[in-house]
Amino acid sequence: MVSRRAVVVQGRLATADARLGAARRGEHGVRVLSIDALVARLAGGFARPVDEETLKSTLKAVLPETELGELDPIKALPGMIDAAAETLRKAWSAGFDLQAAASRGDRVASIAHLERAVVAALPPGMLRPGDMAAAAAVRIDHAPAILGPVEFVDLSDLAPCWRPVVVALAQRVAVTWASGPRPVPEWIAATAIRVVSSEPEAPVVEVCSAATPRHEVLEALRWARGLMASGRARPSEIAIAACRTEEYDDVVLALRAEAHLDIRFVHGVPSASVREGQAAAALADVLVRGLSQDGIRRLAALLRQGPGPFGTLPPGWTAMLPREAPLTDLAAWERLLAGKDVLTRPEGPAVAKDLRAILSLLARGTSAAAEAGETLLHGLSLRIWRKALLEGSPAVVDLTLSHQRIDDDADAGTSVVWAPASALACAPRRFVRLLGLSSRGWPQVASEDRLLSDHLVPSRILEPVPRSVSDRGDFAAILSTSSEAVVLSRPRRGADGRLLGKSPLLRGHPDGTHLGRNRVPEHAVGEIDRLMARPEEFRGTAQATAAASCWRAWAGAGLTAHDGRIRPNHPVVLSVLGRVHSARSLRKLLRDPLGFVWRYGLGLETADPSEETLTLDPRAFGSLMHEVLEATVGALETGGGFAAASADRRREALAAAVASVAAAWERERPVPPALVWRRTLDEVTGISLAALSHPDAAYAGQTTWVEVPFGGQAPKRAGAAVPWDHSLPVEIPGTEFRISGFIDRLDLSECRSEARVRDYKTEKPRKPTDVLAGGRELQRCLYGYAARVLLGPGVSVDASLHYPKEDICLPLDQPDTALGDLARHLAAAGDSLRAGNAHPGPDAEDAYNDLSFALPANASELYCPRKRDAVRVVLGEAAGIWEAA
């Protein structure tokens, strides 16, 4: 069937429906057009309407050079391009002549001046609506050959700028206004346009309320799946809509994936939902928030397969980046790329060269946003980036991207549609569910134009149909064109928890069904929804069985497998007990067997922060101080000896060491902001000076070492001298435990008959009577014993703890007794763990336990006290050290 005619519809959804309908009916020669496309076709001469992207790009080009009078101070602000585009669109659609109205005031004159600049800069053939309508009116006699009969389908009204050309068109060809049950605009009455109306549909209307907007979406998808499962409707006959979709889009997107339903986003999906949009967002994050290792890694991962600079880097190049280094500025990256760890790798120099070019561009921030996008992005990600820069200032490109949308791939002819109410009002569906019918959600409140406020140009002129009236009209149109069923849904509370009232559009409708958040649906959206709605089914799954068993075990006072009971001689336990231990791991074994197995058997650890921190935690502060002491003593030893150095020489060496270590930390680790970092370095300097100035009696011919390795540990600095063979094993007598580590400081006499082992502490001093301190203090005992073993018999070893903040030194008076007690407790702890008793100890309750996330919530107040007595009974002798002084 050949039928030359034009069908005018509004919106992408209506266009898709009209084309699909014509194809199914076998109609040829039917052109489905929007009103501006129809007028452009009639105008001829390659005329085309001003599209949004071109308008904004033109505004961006002309705004800096155009004098806008009182608007000059704000023309460079973010949002000005969007506001100016909106104002011009309103004026053009309303047929309001800005040039003729320029005498109304300076503000209107400024907008008129801006309009002249925009029109002059538009590409050839691109016309304002009024100019295009005038050009079409000149060629109106060609309408029969160009268009044929014209039918306007399911439109509520036309913008004033198009009405004259449509009236003239009706004098040349047959023009039909197929409004359906919608009201016919008044201006059509006195024209030759034939009106075709129909009786309104009488759908079954249901009203319901959901707990939140997310619950509304969940119920809507349950409803849609129920219609399809029952055979009442095909996907293309179902629509879900809201007056404003922004509040619901993310939820619909997430539940669409969970439900495995084809849902068409008529207004487009968020750009960040696709990989290309995520790449643009990653670039924006780096430019707006500055360089960081995580940001560069994320950007590289998203762009590694593209043709840009990141695509040329070799696979696995990120392995040369120290994971703990924050790399938060260009200087930190330069220090890393110039270091030997990078340059000594075969591919290192090439990677460093390419990465420097990328980083130097990114370090310029949002001022280089356009250049960075053109250099690093490609394809869809580059188009997304360009559009974001047109719609807003580079300074807020991350926010602009968060609101940007791209076309959805789903086919509207085979999918459930999710659309704004304005789009659905022009494209009827048999089954419709309307969301967000709350007091502040539907209808929307009318607002003045951002640049031409009501006292300058009345809003009724720029916007003949106010937003609130339009929203009410869309609601009425949907109700009158949906043939089978309409469900009106409202949230009882907003996403922020605020109580919401009913929309005035629900007046005359009953209160409807109160949908509980945890109700059992007839049709579930997906597997998770089904299991949540059917507890008996979920209860039978392995996951639920294990979770319920664990919960009951945690709530009881007895000890079960969920509290750390494992089978005797478990291979993992035997493996970790046979490893070479440190003082830290042995403390964990003695005071928290469960944490010991988690950390050393299962490798469970917390992630170190890679971004800048406000302060150093106690462990990091202690590490910083130890590095400073090591560098200082090392420099003094090579310059004549630490013991012989004067106070001034020690201060000089300390200052140089602080500068060197600080530079290394800034290059490789997260450090606090500059002011706090300087204060931290001053504190470290003071504590280190106190440690170095402690009045120790110098041995004859004394030599001092720092960070001395033993038990198989290698020196931290390549080629550093050590006083013994550091590869020899050190085994605690009476046990099978081997130990290794680094002694903070070792003073040794020339004849090697006297030795001083010093372990520095930055924490609160212990009591002088404490020896093992319940298993918390093992360094003095273990390090002193290691020194005696490796230095040989006959050496006198003085092992002590030094608290330089308080200038307190605590020597170990009876090392043999302490070692014997420790060996006995370690043997008991090892036997208990081999027997399968990996239960939480006192350190599990510690506020600084970094594995507390694996314990029940609030474990120190509830779980651990509940299990404490049972743990002591089961561990028996292994728990005895907790009471030892």
PDB file of C-alpha atoms in Angstrom, residues 438-630:
ATOM      1  CA  SER A 438       3.493  13.050  45.791  1.00  0.00           C
ATOM      2  CA  SER A 439       2.793  16.602  46.860  1.00  0.00           C
ATOM      3  CA  ARG A 440       6.181  17.822  45.663  1.00  0.00           C
ATOM      4  CA  GLY A 441       6.609  15.436  42.737  1.00  0.00           C
ATOM      5  CA  TRP A 442       3.624  15.938  40.444  1.00  0.00           C
ATOM      6  CA  PRO A 443       2.759  18.536  39.203  1.00  0.00           C
ATOM      7  CA  GLN A 444       5.940  20.555  39.347  1.00  0.00           C
ATOM      8  CA  VAL A 445       5.982  24.136  40.527  1.00  0.00           C
ATOM      9  CA  ALA A 446       6.174  26.774  37.809  1.00  0.00           C
ATOM     10  CA  SER A 447       9.287  28.930  37.860  1.00  0.00           C
ATOM     11  CA  GLU A 448      10.480  32.119  36.211  1.00  0.00           C
ATOM     12  CA  ASP A 449      13.077  32.194  33.492  1.00  0.00           C
ATOM     13  CA  ARG A 450      16.584  32.407  34.922  1.00  0.00           C
ATOM     14  CA  LEU A 451      17.619  35.408  32.786  1.00  0.00           C
ATOM     15  CA  LEU A 452      14.342  37.101  31.876  1.00  0.00           C
ATOM     16  CA  SER A 453      12.361  37.152  35.083  1.00  0.00           C
ATOM     17  CA  ASP A 454       8.630  37.800  35.203  1.00  0.00           C
ATOM     18  CA  HIS A 455       8.859  41.559  35.815  1.00  0.00           C
ATOM     19  CA  LEU A 456      10.872  41.959  32.587  1.00  0.00           C
ATOM     20  CA  VAL A 457       8.975  39.571  30.319  1.00  0.00           C
ATOM     21  CA  PRO A 458       5.830  37.956  31.756  1.00  0.00           C
ATOM     22  CA  SER A 459       6.175  34.204  32.093  1.00  0.00           C
ATOM     23  CA  ARG A 460       2.887  33.684  30.229  1.00  0.00           C
ATOM     24  CA  ILE A 461       4.610  35.094  27.116  1.00  0.00           C
ATOM     25  CA  LEU A 462       7.816  33.035  27.254  1.00  0.00           C
ATOM     26  CA  GLU A 463       6.000  29.949  28.467  1.00  0.00           C
ATOM     27  CA  PRO A 464       2.371  30.038  27.269  1.00  0.00           C
ATOM     28  CA  VAL A 465       1.699  26.684  28.920  1.00  0.00           C
ATOM     29  CA  PRO A 466       3.209  26.753  32.445  1.00  0.00           C
ATOM     30  CA  ARG A 467       4.949  23.667  33.717  1.00  0.00           C
ATOM     31  CA  SER A 468       2.272  22.909  36.298  1.00  0.00           C
ATOM     32  CA  VAL A 469      -0.471  23.120  33.646  1.00  0.00           C
ATOM     33  CA  SER A 470       1.549  20.947  31.280  1.00  0.00           C
ATOM     34  CA  ASP A 471       2.058  18.315  33.975  1.00  0.00           C
ATOM     35  CA  ARG A 472      -1.656  18.222  34.712  1.00  0.00           C
ATOM     36  CA  GLY A 473      -2.366  17.904  30.997  1.00  0.00           C
ATOM     37  CA  ASP A 474       0.076  15.006  30.651  1.00  0.00           C
ATOM     38  CA  PHE A 475      -1.584  13.241  33.573  1.00  0.00           C
ATOM     39  CA  ALA A 476      -5.046  13.677  32.047  1.00  0.00           C
ATOM     40  CA  ALA A 477      -3.826  12.564  28.608  1.00  0.00           C
ATOM     41  CA  ILE A 478      -2.300   9.369  29.991  1.00  0.00           C
ATOM     42  CA  LEU A 479      -5.457   8.480  31.887  1.00  0.00           C
ATOM     43  CA  SER A 480      -7.629   9.065  28.817  1.00  0.00           C
ATOM     44  CA  THR A 481      -5.437   7.169  26.307  1.00  0.00           C
ATOM     45  CA  SER A 482      -4.418   4.067  28.286  1.00  0.00           C
ATOM     46  CA  SER A 483      -6.896   1.425  27.256  1.00  0.00           C
ATOM     47  CA  GLU A 484      -6.532  -1.329  29.868  1.00  0.00           C
ATOM     48  CA  ALA A 485      -5.133  -0.313  33.244  1.00  0.00           C
ATOM     49  CA  VAL A 486      -3.419   2.590  34.988  1.00  0.00           C
ATOM     50  CA  VAL A 487      -1.757   2.277  38.382  1.00  0.00           C
ATOM     51  CA  LEU A 488      -1.167   5.520  40.276  1.00  0.00           C
ATOM     52  CA  SER A 489       1.711   5.152  42.717  1.00  0.00           C
ATOM     53  CA  ARG A 490       3.105   7.520  45.294  1.00  0.00           C
ATOM     54  CA  PRO A 491       5.938   7.216  47.829  1.00  0.00           C
ATOM     55  CA  ARG A 492       5.056   7.697  51.472  1.00  0.00           C
ATOM     56  CA  ARG A 493       8.557   8.996  52.190  1.00  0.00           C
ATOM     57  CA  GLY A 494      11.253  10.501  50.029  1.00  0.00           C
ATOM     58  CA  ALA A 495      14.717   9.078  49.494  1.00  0.00           C
ATOM     59  CA  ASP A 496      15.886  11.319  52.365  1.00  0.00           C
ATOM     60  CA  GLY A 497      13.255   9.882  54.736  1.00  0.00           C
ATOM     61  CA  ARG A 498      11.004  12.938  54.668  1.00  0.00           C
ATOM     62  CA  LEU A 499       7.265  12.272  54.951  1.00  0.00           C
ATOM     63  CA  LEU A 500       5.446  13.140  51.702  1.00  0.00           C
ATOM     64  CA  GLY A 501       1.862  14.097  51.095  1.00  0.00           C
ATOM     65  CA  LYS A 502      -0.415  13.072  48.231  1.00  0.00           C
ATOM     66  CA  SER A 503      -0.369  14.846  44.897  1.00  0.00           C
ATOM     67  CA  PRO A 504      -3.399  17.076  44.242  1.00  0.00           C
ATOM     68  CA  LEU A 505      -3.885  14.983  41.102  1.00  0.00           C
ATOM     69  CA  LEU A 506      -5.044  12.109  43.326  1.00  0.00           C
ATOM     70  CA  ARG A 507      -8.058  14.048  44.578  1.00  0.00           C
ATOM     71  CA  GLY A 508     -11.167  12.129  43.710  1.00  0.00           C
ATOM     72  CA  HIS A 509      -9.277   8.836  43.803  1.00  0.00           C
ATOM     73  CA  PRO A 510      -9.469   6.531  46.832  1.00  0.00           C
ATOM     74  CA  ASP A 511      -6.446   6.139  49.077  1.00  0.00           C
ATOM     75  CA  GLY A 512      -5.793   2.764  47.523  1.00  0.00           C
ATOM     76  CA  THR A 513      -3.513  -0.068  48.606  1.00  0.00           C
ATOM     77  CA  HIS A 514      -0.824   0.387  51.237  1.00  0.00           C
ATOM     78  CA  LEU A 515       2.112  -1.674  49.929  1.00  0.00           C
ATOM     79  CA  GLY A 516       4.402  -2.841  52.719  1.00  0.00           C
ATOM     80  CA  ARG A 517       8.108  -2.876  52.086  1.00  0.00           C
ATOM     81  CA  ASN A 518       8.416  -6.521  53.097  1.00  0.00           C
ATOM     82  CA  ARG A 519       5.224  -7.847  51.564  1.00  0.00           C
ATOM     83  CA  VAL A 520       5.221 -11.115  49.625  1.00  0.00           C
ATOM     84  CA  PRO A 521       4.687 -10.274  45.927  1.00  0.00           C
ATOM     85  CA  GLU A 522       2.807 -12.492  43.549  1.00  0.00           C
ATOM     86  CA  HIS A 523       5.558 -12.038  40.960  1.00  0.00           C
ATOM     87  CA  ALA A 524       9.124 -11.345  42.037  1.00  0.00           C
ATOM     88  CA  VAL A 525      11.483  -9.176  40.012  1.00  0.00           C
ATOM     89  CA  GLY A 526      14.449 -11.532  40.221  1.00  0.00           C
ATOM     90  CA  GLU A 527      16.144 -14.167  42.318  1.00  0.00           C
ATOM     91  CA  ILE A 528      16.992 -11.846  45.198  1.00  0.00           C
ATOM     92  CA  ASP A 529      13.439 -10.502  45.351  1.00  0.00           C
ATOM     93  CA  ARG A 530      12.044 -14.025  45.217  1.00  0.00           C
ATOM     94  CA  LEU A 531      14.215 -15.275  48.071  1.00  0.00           C
ATOM     95  CA  MET A 532      13.501 -12.217  50.193  1.00  0.00           C
ATOM     96  CA  ALA A 533       9.771 -12.710  49.665  1.00  0.00           C
ATOM     97  CA  ARG A 534       9.852 -16.451  50.360  1.00  0.00           C
ATOM     98  CA  PRO A 535      11.741 -16.992  53.626  1.00  0.00           C
ATOM     99  CA  GLU A 536      11.050 -20.718  53.619  1.00  0.00           C
ATOM    100  CA  GLU A 537      12.765 -21.063  50.245  1.00  0.00           C
ATOM    101  CA  PHE A 538      15.715 -18.914  51.295  1.00  0.00           C
ATOM    102  CA  ARG A 539      15.993 -20.829  54.541  1.00  0.00           C
ATOM    103  CA  GLY A 540      16.801 -23.971  52.578  1.00  0.00           C
ATOM    104  CA  THR A 541      19.763 -22.505  50.713  1.00  0.00           C
ATOM    105  CA  ALA A 542      23.307 -23.250  51.816  1.00  0.00           C
ATOM    106  CA  GLN A 543      24.007 -19.569  52.377  1.00  0.00           C
ATOM    107  CA  ALA A 544      21.009 -19.104  54.660  1.00  0.00           C
ATOM    108  CA  THR A 545      21.742 -22.302  56.566  1.00  0.00           C
ATOM    109  CA  ALA A 546      25.298 -21.222  57.248  1.00  0.00           C
ATOM    110  CA  ALA A 547      24.222 -17.679  58.194  1.00  0.00           C
ATOM    111  CA  ALA A 548      21.553 -18.897  60.629  1.00  0.00           C
ATOM    112  CA  SER A 549      23.932 -21.389  62.200  1.00  0.00           C
ATOM    113  CA  CYS A 550      26.564 -18.663  62.601  1.00  0.00           C
ATOM    114  CA  TRP A 551      24.086 -16.246  64.165  1.00  0.00           C
ATOM    115  CA  ARG A 552      22.921 -18.806  66.699  1.00  0.00           C
ATOM    116  CA  ALA A 553      26.514 -19.720  67.514  1.00  0.00           C
ATOM    117  CA  TRP A 554      27.479 -16.088  68.077  1.00  0.00           C
ATOM    118  CA  ALA A 555      24.502 -15.549  70.354  1.00  0.00           C
ATOM    119  CA  GLY A 556      25.341 -18.508  72.610  1.00  0.00           C
ATOM    120  CA  ALA A 557      28.019 -18.786  75.283  1.00  0.00           C
ATOM    121  CA  GLY A 558      29.505 -22.032  73.925  1.00  0.00           C
ATOM    122  CA  LEU A 559      32.280 -22.351  71.373  1.00  0.00           C
ATOM    123  CA  THR A 560      31.595 -23.728  67.901  1.00  0.00           C
ATOM    124  CA  ALA A 561      33.199 -23.733  64.473  1.00  0.00           C
ATOM    125  CA  HIS A 562      31.837 -20.192  64.012  1.00  0.00           C
ATOM    126  CA  ASP A 563      33.925 -19.066  67.004  1.00  0.00           C
ATOM    127  CA  GLY A 564      37.203 -20.507  65.732  1.00  0.00           C
ATOM    128  CA  ARG A 565      36.971 -24.212  66.529  1.00  0.00           C
ATOM    129  CA  ILE A 566      38.724 -26.155  63.770  1.00  0.00           C
ATOM    130  CA  ARG A 567      39.772 -29.751  63.342  1.00  0.00           C
ATOM    131  CA  PRO A 568      43.005 -30.808  65.088  1.00  0.00           C
ATOM    132  CA  ASN A 569      46.258 -30.563  63.150  1.00  0.00           C
ATOM    133  CA  HIS A 570      44.670 -28.564  60.377  1.00  0.00           C
ATOM    134  CA  PRO A 571      47.191 -28.146  57.516  1.00  0.00           C
ATOM    135  CA  VAL A 572      46.842 -24.361  57.552  1.00  0.00           C
ATOM    136  CA  VAL A 573      47.582 -24.244  61.286  1.00  0.00           C
ATOM    137  CA  LEU A 574      50.594 -26.540  60.961  1.00  0.00           C
ATOM    138  CA  SER A 575      51.877 -24.380  58.118  1.00  0.00           C
ATOM    139  CA  VAL A 576      51.607 -21.071  59.954  1.00  0.00           C
ATOM    140  CA  LEU A 577      53.069 -22.472  63.168  1.00  0.00           C
ATOM    141  CA  GLY A 578      56.066 -23.703  61.190  1.00  0.00           C
ATOM    142  CA  ARG A 579      56.806 -20.335  59.608  1.00  0.00           C
ATOM    143  CA  VAL A 580      59.534 -18.005  60.829  1.00  0.00           C
ATOM    144  CA  HIS A 581      57.886 -15.679  63.326  1.00  0.00           C
ATOM    145  CA  SER A 582      58.306 -12.100  64.408  1.00  0.00           C
ATOM    146  CA  ALA A 583      57.600 -10.607  67.806  1.00  0.00           C
ATOM    147  CA  ARG A 584      54.366  -9.238  66.342  1.00  0.00           C
ATOM    148  CA  SER A 585      53.140 -12.611  65.063  1.00  0.00           C
ATOM    149  CA  LEU A 586      53.975 -14.348  68.341  1.00  0.00           C
ATOM    150  CA  ARG A 587      52.055 -11.695  70.253  1.00  0.00           C
ATOM    151  CA  LYS A 588      49.110 -12.376  67.969  1.00  0.00           C
ATOM    152  CA  LEU A 589      49.391 -16.098  68.645  1.00  0.00           C
ATOM    153  CA  LEU A 590      49.486 -15.592  72.414  1.00  0.00           C
ATOM    154  CA  ARG A 591      46.768 -12.951  72.718  1.00  0.00           C
ATOM    155  CA  ASP A 592      44.423 -13.639  69.790  1.00  0.00           C
ATOM    156  CA  PRO A 593      44.681 -17.127  68.257  1.00  0.00           C
ATOM    157  CA  LEU A 594      41.739 -16.477  65.946  1.00  0.00           C
ATOM    158  CA  GLY A 595      43.330 -13.303  64.590  1.00  0.00           C
ATOM    159  CA  PHE A 596      46.639 -15.180  64.216  1.00  0.00           C
ATOM    160  CA  VAL A 597      45.014 -17.755  61.914  1.00  0.00           C
ATOM    161  CA  TRP A 598      43.118 -15.075  59.997  1.00  0.00           C
ATOM    162  CA  ARG A 599      46.176 -12.949  59.336  1.00  0.00           C
ATOM    163  CA  TYR A 600      48.924 -15.508  58.764  1.00  0.00           C
ATOM    164  CA  GLY A 601      46.888 -18.509  57.672  1.00  0.00           C
ATOM    165  CA  LEU A 602      44.220 -16.879  55.520  1.00  0.00           C
ATOM    166  CA  GLY A 603      46.084 -13.684  54.627  1.00  0.00           C
ATOM    167  CA  LEU A 604      43.286 -11.481  55.929  1.00  0.00           C
ATOM    168  CA  GLU A 605      44.399  -7.839  56.148  1.00  0.00           C
ATOM    169  CA  THR A 606      42.963  -4.369  56.001  1.00  0.00           C
ATOM    170  CA  ALA A 607      43.833  -2.228  53.004  1.00  0.00           C
ATOM    171  CA  ASP A 608      46.328   0.569  53.586  1.00  0.00           C
ATOM    172  CA  PRO A 609      44.973   3.971  52.554  1.00  0.00           C
ATOM    173  CA  SER A 610      46.637   5.289  49.430  1.00  0.00           C
ATOM    174  CA  GLU A 611      45.289   8.828  49.624  1.00  0.00           C
ATOM    175  CA  GLU A 612      46.550  11.665  51.752  1.00  0.00           C
ATOM    176  CA  THR A 613      45.734  11.324  55.451  1.00  0.00           C
ATOM    177  CA  LEU A 614      45.169  14.047  58.007  1.00  0.00           C
ATOM    178  CA  THR A 615      47.498  12.525  60.604  1.00  0.00           C
ATOM    179  CA  LEU A 616      49.846   9.568  60.904  1.00  0.00           C
ATOM    180  CA  ASP A 617      48.504   6.674  62.938  1.00  0.00           C
ATOM    181  CA  PRO A 618      50.686   5.418  65.839  1.00  0.00           C
ATOM    182  CA  ARG A 619      52.210   2.612  63.777  1.00  0.00           C
ATOM    183  CA  ALA A 620      53.162   4.920  60.914  1.00  0.00           C
ATOM    184  CA  PHE A 621      54.569   7.462  63.356  1.00  0.00           C
ATOM    185  CA  GLY A 622      56.730   4.753  64.941  1.00  0.00           C
ATOM    186  CA  SER A 623      57.970   3.629  61.525  1.00  0.00           C
ATOM    187  CA  LEU A 624      58.907   7.204  60.637  1.00  0.00           C
ATOM    188  CA  MET A 625      60.856   7.631  63.847  1.00  0.00           C
ATOM    189  CA  HIS A 626      62.705   4.320  63.377  1.00  0.00           C
ATOM    190  CA  GLU A 627      63.751   5.313  59.873  1.00  0.00           C
ATOM    191  CA  VAL A 628      65.035   8.661  61.128  1.00  0.00           C
ATOM    192  CA  LEU A 629      67.048   6.986  63.906  1.00  0.00           C
ATOM    193  CA  GLU A 630      68.475   4.461  61.455  1.00  0.00           C
TER     194      GLU A 630
END
